[in-house]
Amino acid sequence: MEIEEVPDSPQNTVEDDALKFHTSTPTEDTNLDDPELSRTEDLFGSSSPLFFKEKGNECYRDNNFTEAIDWYTRALTRLEFSDNDVLRSQLFCNRAACHQALGDWEASISDCTDALCFDESYPKAYLRRSVAFEKTKSYQKSHSDLEKALQLDPSLEPKYSTKKAQLKKLAESEFEYEKEQMIGKLKDLGNNLLGKIGLSLDNFKVQKNPETGSYNIQFQQQ
């Protein structure tokens, strides 16, 4: 049975758009008739991982996110000695959705990362981790994950093109900030070392050659 996604509201703001994944229901990506899954012992039994997964999905639909996490965890435990990496990845991704609904972004990032360890071509895991990275202000990682998801599933491009552009700007700003911070630390280190011989970085002038793009460093006596 496939759980329907919560439809996007036409009144959604940009902030709502950023949260769309944690408000959407984890989908039942697994086809119960899949030959790969048919090899799972006691497939439809009350102790099978698929039974636990469905119980988790039911709890999610009822907004019982903590209980859903417990069911997904029990399903993962049942899969401990299984080679069914596809189902394992889906369970981690569904549990990540619960963590997002509870606002636990770090736990969501961790579960999405585990999901991708077992299925590195899972777009939904990249999408959910992108949201979690954005909420933790890791914009470069968020943008990278969204790009990866759209590469894996180009049909998502129209829906998330605006979000991708927003994240790109945020990622560029984050990069520039980190670069300035690093340059500042290097300057402090350089001045500390040069100060021991009575110099500072102010004694050195860096000039860029517009023709070659190379840099020249000139010493200037203060």
PDB file of N, CA and C in Angstrom, residues 142-205:
ATOM      1  N   SER A 142      23.231  21.496   1.835  1.00  0.00           N
ATOM      2  CA  SER A 142      21.817  21.448   1.451  1.00  0.00           C
ATOM      3  C   SER A 142      21.667  21.584  -0.060  1.00  0.00           C
ATOM      4  N   HIS A 143      22.382  22.549  -0.631  1.00  0.00           N
ATOM      5  CA  HIS A 143      22.321  22.770  -2.077  1.00  0.00           C
ATOM      6  C   HIS A 143      22.865  21.562  -2.830  1.00  0.00           C
ATOM      7  N   SER A 144      23.964  20.998  -2.334  1.00  0.00           N
ATOM      8  CA  SER A 144      24.560  19.835  -2.984  1.00  0.00           C
ATOM      9  C   SER A 144      23.602  18.649  -2.985  1.00  0.00           C
ATOM     10  N   ASP A 145      22.926  18.414  -1.860  1.00  0.00           N
ATOM     11  CA  ASP A 145      21.986  17.292  -1.786  1.00  0.00           C
ATOM     12  C   ASP A 145      20.789  17.495  -2.703  1.00  0.00           C
ATOM     13  N   LEU A 146      20.295  18.724  -2.778  1.00  0.00           N
ATOM     14  CA  LEU A 146      19.156  18.983  -3.658  1.00  0.00           C
ATOM     15  C   LEU A 146      19.556  18.774  -5.115  1.00  0.00           C
ATOM     16  N   GLU A 147      20.737  19.234  -5.478  1.00  0.00           N
ATOM     17  CA  GLU A 147      21.219  19.022  -6.846  1.00  0.00           C
ATOM     18  C   GLU A 147      21.330  17.533  -7.155  1.00  0.00           C
ATOM     19  N   LYS A 148      21.831  16.765  -6.205  1.00  0.00           N
ATOM     20  CA  LYS A 148      21.977  15.326  -6.408  1.00  0.00           C
ATOM     21  C   LYS A 148      20.611  14.671  -6.602  1.00  0.00           C
ATOM     22  N   ALA A 149      19.636  15.075  -5.815  1.00  0.00           N
ATOM     23  CA  ALA A 149      18.287  14.513  -5.943  1.00  0.00           C
ATOM     24  C   ALA A 149      17.701  14.807  -7.318  1.00  0.00           C
ATOM     25  N   LEU A 150      17.914  16.020  -7.803  1.00  0.00           N
ATOM     26  CA  LEU A 150      17.371  16.401  -9.108  1.00  0.00           C
ATOM     27  C   LEU A 150      18.104  15.701 -10.245  1.00  0.00           C
ATOM     28  N   GLN A 151      19.373  15.392 -10.042  1.00  0.00           N
ATOM     29  CA  GLN A 151      20.108  14.614 -11.040  1.00  0.00           C
ATOM     30  C   GLN A 151      19.558  13.197 -11.125  1.00  0.00           C
ATOM     31  N   LEU A 152      19.240  12.634  -9.972  1.00  0.00           N
ATOM     32  CA  LEU A 152      18.717  11.268  -9.935  1.00  0.00           C
ATOM     33  C   LEU A 152      17.286  11.192 -10.443  1.00  0.00           C
ATOM     34  N   ASP A 153      16.522  12.252 -10.232  1.00  0.00           N
ATOM     35  CA  ASP A 153      15.122  12.286 -10.671  1.00  0.00           C
ATOM     36  C   ASP A 153      14.830  13.646 -11.314  1.00  0.00           C
ATOM     37  N   PRO A 154      15.162  13.808 -12.599  1.00  0.00           N
ATOM     38  CA  PRO A 154      14.967  15.092 -13.285  1.00  0.00           C
ATOM     39  C   PRO A 154      13.525  15.581 -13.283  1.00  0.00           C
ATOM     40  N   SER A 155      12.571  14.691 -13.073  1.00  0.00           N
ATOM     41  CA  SER A 155      11.164  15.113 -13.065  1.00  0.00           C
ATOM     42  C   SER A 155      10.865  16.053 -11.894  1.00  0.00           C
ATOM     43  N   LEU A 156      11.755  16.090 -10.907  1.00  0.00           N
ATOM     44  CA  LEU A 156      11.570  16.973  -9.753  1.00  0.00           C
ATOM     45  C   LEU A 156      12.011  18.403 -10.031  1.00  0.00           C
ATOM     46  N   GLU A 157      12.730  18.607 -11.118  1.00  0.00           N
ATOM     47  CA  GLU A 157      13.319  19.919 -11.417  1.00  0.00           C
ATOM     48  C   GLU A 157      12.294  21.054 -11.422  1.00  0.00           C
ATOM     49  N   PRO A 158      11.156  20.921 -12.115  1.00  0.00           N
ATOM     50  CA  PRO A 158      10.190  22.038 -12.122  1.00  0.00           C
ATOM     51  C   PRO A 158       9.691  22.401 -10.726  1.00  0.00           C
ATOM     52  N   LYS A 159       9.524  21.410  -9.880  1.00  0.00           N
ATOM     53  CA  LYS A 159       8.984  21.643  -8.542  1.00  0.00           C
ATOM     54  C   LYS A 159       9.987  22.326  -7.621  1.00  0.00           C
ATOM     55  N   TYR A 160      11.273  22.030  -7.826  1.00  0.00           N
ATOM     56  CA  TYR A 160      12.275  22.510  -6.882  1.00  0.00           C
ATOM     57  C   TYR A 160      13.298  23.462  -7.488  1.00  0.00           C
ATOM     58  N   SER A 161      13.048  23.957  -8.682  1.00  0.00           N
ATOM     59  CA  SER A 161      14.003  24.872  -9.319  1.00  0.00           C
ATOM     60  C   SER A 161      14.160  26.163  -8.515  1.00  0.00           C
ATOM     61  N   THR A 162      13.061  26.680  -7.983  1.00  0.00           N
ATOM     62  CA  THR A 162      13.134  27.907  -7.176  1.00  0.00           C
ATOM     63  C   THR A 162      13.924  27.673  -5.900  1.00  0.00           C
ATOM     64  N   LYS A 163      13.658  26.571  -5.240  1.00  0.00           N
ATOM     65  CA  LYS A 163      14.390  26.240  -4.021  1.00  0.00           C
ATOM     66  C   LYS A 163      15.875  26.066  -4.316  1.00  0.00           C
ATOM     67  N   LYS A 164      16.199  25.450  -5.442  1.00  0.00           N
ATOM     68  CA  LYS A 164      17.607  25.254  -5.795  1.00  0.00           C
ATOM     69  C   LYS A 164      18.315  26.589  -5.971  1.00  0.00           C
ATOM     70  N   ALA A 165      17.642  27.545  -6.615  1.00  0.00           N
ATOM     71  CA  ALA A 165      18.230  28.875  -6.813  1.00  0.00           C
ATOM     72  C   ALA A 165      18.431  29.585  -5.475  1.00  0.00           C
ATOM     73  N   GLN A 166      17.462  29.443  -4.574  1.00  0.00           N
ATOM     74  CA  GLN A 166      17.582  30.055  -3.249  1.00  0.00           C
ATOM     75  C   GLN A 166      18.760  29.464  -2.481  1.00  0.00           C
ATOM     76  N   LEU A 167      18.877  28.146  -2.525  1.00  0.00           N
ATOM     77  CA  LEU A 167      19.960  27.491  -1.807  1.00  0.00           C
ATOM     78  C   LEU A 167      21.322  27.818  -2.409  1.00  0.00           C
ATOM     79  N   LYS A 168      21.358  28.004  -3.717  1.00  0.00           N
ATOM     80  CA  LYS A 168      22.626  28.351  -4.358  1.00  0.00           C
ATOM     81  C   LYS A 168      23.149  29.681  -3.829  1.00  0.00           C
ATOM     82  N   LYS A 169      22.263  30.668  -3.698  1.00  0.00           N
ATOM     83  CA  LYS A 169      22.669  31.979  -3.173  1.00  0.00           C
ATOM     84  C   LYS A 169      23.132  31.865  -1.726  1.00  0.00           C
ATOM     85  N   LEU A 170      22.398  31.100  -0.941  1.00  0.00           N
ATOM     86  CA  LEU A 170      22.776  30.913   0.454  1.00  0.00           C
ATOM     87  C   LEU A 170      24.107  30.176   0.568  1.00  0.00           C
ATOM     88  N   ALA A 171      24.312  29.189  -0.313  1.00  0.00           N
ATOM     89  CA  ALA A 171      25.561  28.427  -0.295  1.00  0.00           C
ATOM     90  C   ALA A 171      26.747  29.310  -0.664  1.00  0.00           C
ATOM     91  N   GLU A 172      26.552  30.195  -1.647  1.00  0.00           N
ATOM     92  CA  GLU A 172      27.626  31.102  -2.049  1.00  0.00           C
ATOM     93  C   GLU A 172      27.972  32.073  -0.923  1.00  0.00           C
ATOM     94  N   SER A 173      26.957  32.578  -0.239  1.00  0.00           N
ATOM     95  CA  SER A 173      27.193  33.488   0.887  1.00  0.00           C
ATOM     96  C   SER A 173      27.921  32.770   2.019  1.00  0.00           C
ATOM     97  N   GLU A 174      27.521  31.531   2.265  1.00  0.00           N
ATOM     98  CA  GLU A 174      28.178  30.747   3.310  1.00  0.00           C
ATOM     99  C   GLU A 174      29.649  30.516   2.965  1.00  0.00           C
ATOM    100  N   PHE A 175      29.917  30.211   1.691  1.00  0.00           N
ATOM    101  CA  PHE A 175      31.293  29.977   1.251  1.00  0.00           C
ATOM    102  C   PHE A 175      32.145  31.224   1.432  1.00  0.00           C
ATOM    103  N   GLU A 176      31.608  32.383   1.046  1.00  0.00           N
ATOM    104  CA  GLU A 176      32.355  33.634   1.184  1.00  0.00           C
ATOM    105  C   GLU A 176      32.626  33.947   2.652  1.00  0.00           C
ATOM    106  N   TYR A 177      31.648  33.695   3.493  1.00  0.00           N
ATOM    107  CA  TYR A 177      31.832  33.938   4.926  1.00  0.00           C
ATOM    108  C   TYR A 177      32.931  33.035   5.487  1.00  0.00           C
ATOM    109  N   GLU A 178      32.881  31.743   5.123  1.00  0.00           N
ATOM    110  CA  GLU A 178      33.890  30.806   5.603  1.00  0.00           C
ATOM    111  C   GLU A 178      35.276  31.184   5.086  1.00  0.00           C
ATOM    112  N   LYS A 179      35.334  31.662   3.840  1.00  0.00           N
ATOM    113  CA  LYS A 179      36.616  32.074   3.267  1.00  0.00           C
ATOM    114  C   LYS A 179      37.188  33.264   4.032  1.00  0.00           C
ATOM    115  N   GLU A 180      36.345  34.239   4.338  1.00  0.00           N
ATOM    116  CA  GLU A 180      36.796  35.408   5.092  1.00  0.00           C
ATOM    117  C   GLU A 180      37.264  35.011   6.490  1.00  0.00           C
ATOM    118  N   GLN A 181      36.540  34.084   7.097  1.00  0.00           N
ATOM    119  CA  GLN A 181      36.940  33.617   8.424  1.00  0.00           C
ATOM    120  C   GLN A 181      38.301  32.933   8.375  1.00  0.00           C
ATOM    121  N   MET A 182      38.509  32.119   7.344  1.00  0.00           N
ATOM    122  CA  MET A 182      39.777  31.410   7.200  1.00  0.00           C
ATOM    123  C   MET A 182      40.917  32.378   6.927  1.00  0.00           C
ATOM    124  N   ILE A 183      40.682  33.362   6.062  1.00  0.00           N
ATOM    125  CA  ILE A 183      41.713  34.359   5.769  1.00  0.00           C
ATOM    126  C   ILE A 183      42.071  35.133   7.034  1.00  0.00           C
ATOM    127  N   GLY A 184      41.052  35.466   7.823  1.00  0.00           N
ATOM    128  CA  GLY A 184      41.295  36.177   9.073  1.00  0.00           C
ATOM    129  C   GLY A 184      42.169  35.373  10.022  1.00  0.00           C
ATOM    130  N   LYS A 185      41.895  34.073  10.122  1.00  0.00           N
ATOM    131  CA  LYS A 185      42.691  33.216  11.000  1.00  0.00           C
ATOM    132  C   LYS A 185      44.124  33.088  10.487  1.00  0.00           C
ATOM    133  N   LEU A 186      44.273  32.977   9.165  1.00  0.00           N
ATOM    134  CA  LEU A 186      45.617  32.878   8.592  1.00  0.00           C
ATOM    135  C   LEU A 186      46.398  34.164   8.809  1.00  0.00           C
ATOM    136  N   LYS A 187      45.710  35.302   8.695  1.00  0.00           N
ATOM    137  CA  LYS A 187      46.378  36.588   8.926  1.00  0.00           C
ATOM    138  C   LYS A 187      46.827  36.709  10.375  1.00  0.00           C
ATOM    139  N   ASP A 188      45.980  36.283  11.278  1.00  0.00           N
ATOM    140  CA  ASP A 188      46.355  36.324  12.693  1.00  0.00           C
ATOM    141  C   ASP A 188      47.570  35.440  12.960  1.00  0.00           C
ATOM    142  N   LEU A 189      47.556  34.252  12.335  1.00  0.00           N
ATOM    143  CA  LEU A 189      48.689  33.342  12.504  1.00  0.00           C
ATOM    144  C   LEU A 189      49.958  33.938  11.906  1.00  0.00           C
ATOM    145  N   GLY A 190      49.813  34.505  10.691  1.00  0.00           N
ATOM    146  CA  GLY A 190      50.972  35.107  10.031  1.00  0.00           C
ATOM    147  C   GLY A 190      51.541  36.270  10.820  1.00  0.00           C
ATOM    148  N   ASN A 191      50.673  37.134  11.323  1.00  0.00           N
ATOM    149  CA  ASN A 191      51.137  38.282  12.105  1.00  0.00           C
ATOM    150  C   ASN A 191      51.803  37.839  13.400  1.00  0.00           C
ATOM    151  N   ASN A 192      51.296  36.761  13.972  1.00  0.00           N
ATOM    152  CA  ASN A 192      51.888  36.244  15.202  1.00  0.00           C
ATOM    153  C   ASN A 192      53.313  35.759  14.961  1.00  0.00           C
ATOM    154  N   LEU A 193      53.503  35.061  13.831  1.00  0.00           N
ATOM    155  CA  LEU A 193      54.837  34.551  13.508  1.00  0.00           C
ATOM    156  C   LEU A 193      55.776  35.675  13.082  1.00  0.00           C
ATOM    157  N   LEU A 194      55.284  36.562  12.210  1.00  0.00           N
ATOM    158  CA  LEU A 194      56.130  37.657  11.723  1.00  0.00           C
ATOM    159  C   LEU A 194      56.442  38.662  12.823  1.00  0.00           C
ATOM    160  N   GLY A 195      55.544  38.763  13.794  1.00  0.00           N
ATOM    161  CA  GLY A 195      55.769  39.708  14.883  1.00  0.00           C
ATOM    162  C   GLY A 195      57.015  39.396  15.681  1.00  0.00           C
ATOM    163  N   LYS A 196      57.424  38.139  15.648  1.00  0.00           N
ATOM    164  CA  LYS A 196      58.620  37.739  16.389  1.00  0.00           C
ATOM    165  C   LYS A 196      59.892  38.323  15.781  1.00  0.00           C
ATOM    166  N   ILE A 197      59.806  38.751  14.509  1.00  0.00           N
ATOM    167  CA  ILE A 197      60.972  39.376  13.862  1.00  0.00           C
ATOM    168  C   ILE A 197      60.667  40.823  13.492  1.00  0.00           C
ATOM    169  N   GLY A 198      59.672  41.377  14.136  1.00  0.00           N
ATOM    170  CA  GLY A 198      59.369  42.789  13.947  1.00  0.00           C
ATOM    171  C   GLY A 198      58.643  43.129  12.669  1.00  0.00           C
ATOM    172  N   LEU A 199      57.952  42.145  12.076  1.00  0.00           N
ATOM    173  CA  LEU A 199      57.219  42.383  10.830  1.00  0.00           C
ATOM    174  C   LEU A 199      55.750  42.000  11.015  1.00  0.00           C
ATOM    175  N   SER A 200      54.943  42.350  10.000  1.00  0.00           N
ATOM    176  CA  SER A 200      53.544  41.924   9.953  1.00  0.00           C
ATOM    177  C   SER A 200      53.168  41.728   8.493  1.00  0.00           C
ATOM    178  N   LEU A 201      52.001  41.198   8.282  1.00  0.00           N
ATOM    179  CA  LEU A 201      51.555  40.996   6.900  1.00  0.00           C
ATOM    180  C   LEU A 201      51.372  42.311   6.168  1.00  0.00           C
ATOM    181  N   ASP A 202      51.262  43.406   6.907  1.00  0.00           N
ATOM    182  CA  ASP A 202      51.148  44.721   6.271  1.00  0.00           C
ATOM    183  C   ASP A 202      52.419  45.092   5.520  1.00  0.00           C
ATOM    184  N   ASN A 203      53.522  44.370   5.831  1.00  0.00           N
ATOM    185  CA  ASN A 203      54.778  44.622   5.127  1.00  0.00           C
ATOM    186  C   ASN A 203      54.793  43.979   3.742  1.00  0.00           C
ATOM    187  N   PHE A 204      53.775  43.193   3.452  1.00  0.00           N
ATOM    188  CA  PHE A 204      53.757  42.478   2.176  1.00  0.00           C
ATOM    189  C   PHE A 204      52.515  42.885   1.385  1.00  0.00           C
ATOM    190  N   LYS A 205      52.724  43.227   0.130  1.00  0.00           N
ATOM    191  CA  LYS A 205      51.640  43.643  -0.748  1.00  0.00           C
ATOM    192  C   LYS A 205      51.473  42.619  -1.860  1.00  0.00           C
TER     193      LYS A 205
END
